[in-house]
mmCIF file of C-alpha atoms in Angstrom:
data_model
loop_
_atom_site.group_PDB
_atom_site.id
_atom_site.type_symbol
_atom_site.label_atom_id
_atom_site.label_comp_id
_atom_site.label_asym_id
_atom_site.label_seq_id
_atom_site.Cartn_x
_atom_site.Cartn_y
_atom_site.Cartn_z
ATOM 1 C CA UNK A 1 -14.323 47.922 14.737
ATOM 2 C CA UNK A 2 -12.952 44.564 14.578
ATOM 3 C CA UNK A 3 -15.071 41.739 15.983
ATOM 4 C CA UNK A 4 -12.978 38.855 15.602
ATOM 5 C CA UNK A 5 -11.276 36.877 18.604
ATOM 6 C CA UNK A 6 -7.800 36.292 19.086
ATOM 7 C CA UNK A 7 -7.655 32.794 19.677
ATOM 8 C CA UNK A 8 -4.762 30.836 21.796
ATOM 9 C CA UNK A 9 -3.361 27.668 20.288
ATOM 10 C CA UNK A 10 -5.074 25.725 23.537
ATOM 11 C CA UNK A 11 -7.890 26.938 22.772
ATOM 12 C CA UNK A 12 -7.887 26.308 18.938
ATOM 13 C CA UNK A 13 -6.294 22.757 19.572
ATOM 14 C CA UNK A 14 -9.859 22.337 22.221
ATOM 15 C CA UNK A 15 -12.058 23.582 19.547
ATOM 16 C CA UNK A 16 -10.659 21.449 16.978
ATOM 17 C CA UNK A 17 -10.371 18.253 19.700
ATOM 18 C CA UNK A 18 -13.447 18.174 21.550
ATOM 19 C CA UNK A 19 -17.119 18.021 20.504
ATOM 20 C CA UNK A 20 -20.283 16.660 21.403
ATOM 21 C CA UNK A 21 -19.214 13.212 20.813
ATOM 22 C CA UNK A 22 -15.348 11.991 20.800
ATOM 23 C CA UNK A 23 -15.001 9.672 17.410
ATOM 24 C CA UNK A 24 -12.103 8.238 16.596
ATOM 25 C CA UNK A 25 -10.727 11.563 14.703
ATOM 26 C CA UNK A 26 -11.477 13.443 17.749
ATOM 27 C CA UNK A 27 -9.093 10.926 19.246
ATOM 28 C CA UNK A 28 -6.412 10.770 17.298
ATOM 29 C CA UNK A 29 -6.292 14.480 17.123
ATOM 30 C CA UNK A 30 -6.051 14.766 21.331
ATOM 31 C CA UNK A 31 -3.380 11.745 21.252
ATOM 32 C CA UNK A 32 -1.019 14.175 18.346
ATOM 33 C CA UNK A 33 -1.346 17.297 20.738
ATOM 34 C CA UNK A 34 0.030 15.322 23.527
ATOM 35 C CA UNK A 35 2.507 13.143 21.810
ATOM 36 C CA UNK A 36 3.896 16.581 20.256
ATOM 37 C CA UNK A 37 2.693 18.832 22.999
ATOM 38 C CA UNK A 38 0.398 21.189 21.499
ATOM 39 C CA UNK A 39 -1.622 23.526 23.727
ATOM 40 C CA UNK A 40 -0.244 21.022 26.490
ATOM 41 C CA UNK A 41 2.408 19.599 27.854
ATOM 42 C CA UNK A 42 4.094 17.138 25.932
ATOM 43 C CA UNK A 43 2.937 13.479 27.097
ATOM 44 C CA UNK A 44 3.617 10.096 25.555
ATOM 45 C CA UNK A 45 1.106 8.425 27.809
ATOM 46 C CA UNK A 46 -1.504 10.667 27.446
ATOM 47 C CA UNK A 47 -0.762 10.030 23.453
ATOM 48 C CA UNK A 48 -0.933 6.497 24.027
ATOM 49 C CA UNK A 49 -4.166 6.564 25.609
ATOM 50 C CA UNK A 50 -6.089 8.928 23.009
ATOM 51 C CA UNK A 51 -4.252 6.888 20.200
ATOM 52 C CA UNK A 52 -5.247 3.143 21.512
ATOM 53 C CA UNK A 53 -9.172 4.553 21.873
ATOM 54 C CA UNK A 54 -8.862 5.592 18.434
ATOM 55 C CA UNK A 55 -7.031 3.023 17.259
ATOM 56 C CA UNK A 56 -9.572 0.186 18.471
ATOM 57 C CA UNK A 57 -12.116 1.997 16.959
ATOM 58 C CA UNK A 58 -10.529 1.293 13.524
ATOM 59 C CA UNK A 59 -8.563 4.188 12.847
ATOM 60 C CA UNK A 60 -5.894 3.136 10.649
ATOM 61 C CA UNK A 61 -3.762 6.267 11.289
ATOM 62 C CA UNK A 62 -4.180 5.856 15.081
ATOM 63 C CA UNK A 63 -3.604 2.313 14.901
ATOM 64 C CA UNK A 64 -0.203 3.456 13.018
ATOM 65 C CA UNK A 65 0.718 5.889 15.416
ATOM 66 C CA UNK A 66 0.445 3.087 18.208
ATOM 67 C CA UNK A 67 2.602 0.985 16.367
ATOM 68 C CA UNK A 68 5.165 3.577 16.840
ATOM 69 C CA UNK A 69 4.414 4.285 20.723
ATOM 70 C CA UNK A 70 5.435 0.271 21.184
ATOM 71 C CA UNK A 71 8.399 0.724 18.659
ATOM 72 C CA UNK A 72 10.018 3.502 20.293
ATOM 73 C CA UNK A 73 8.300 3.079 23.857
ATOM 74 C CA UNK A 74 6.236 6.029 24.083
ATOM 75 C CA UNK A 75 3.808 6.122 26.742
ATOM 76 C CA UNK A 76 4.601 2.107 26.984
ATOM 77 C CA UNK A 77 7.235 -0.325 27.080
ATOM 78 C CA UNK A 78 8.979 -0.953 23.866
ATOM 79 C CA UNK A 79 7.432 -3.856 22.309
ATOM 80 C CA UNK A 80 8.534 -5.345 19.407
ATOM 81 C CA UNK A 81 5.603 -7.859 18.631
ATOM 82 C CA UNK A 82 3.029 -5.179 19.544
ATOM 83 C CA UNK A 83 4.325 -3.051 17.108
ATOM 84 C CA UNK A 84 4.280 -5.232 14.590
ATOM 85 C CA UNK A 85 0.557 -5.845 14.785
ATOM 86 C CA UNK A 86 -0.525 -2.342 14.820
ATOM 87 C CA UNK A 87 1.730 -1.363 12.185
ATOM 88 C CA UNK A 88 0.519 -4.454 10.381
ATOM 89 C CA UNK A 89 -3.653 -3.447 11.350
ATOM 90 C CA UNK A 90 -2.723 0.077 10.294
#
């Protein structure tokens, strides 16, 4: 008999995501499933949230990915001089 669990992609994506304490991996994990909609519906804001927490808590990929929320205006109005200093931090 087979004991293992079939596990959904929501569910994988909140095992992965959430833990006892949300560090700034943790964060920048949460901000990719919504930016590309995994295990949730796709939201730039939501993204741009996770992705600023993470991002002021020195994540340099997070800080990157921000960068390209202002560039592109995901989740925020596109802004130029804001992207700049992200991609520049990152």
């Amino acid at each position: 008999m087979n004991n293992e669990k079939n596990i959904s992609k929501k569910d994988a994506c909140k095992l992965i995501c959430y833990g006892a304490t949300l560090d700034s991996e943790k964060l920048l994990k949460i901000g990719y499933c919504f930016y590309l909609g995994i295990a949730t519906k796709q939201d730039y804001t939501e993204a741009y949230k996770y992705y600023g927490m993470s991002a002021l808590m020195g994540n340099a990929e997070a800080q990157y990915r921000l960068g390209i929320c202002y560039q592109w205006g995901y989740g925020e109005p596109q802004d130029a001089e804001r992207a700049f200093y992200w991609y520049d931090k990152s």
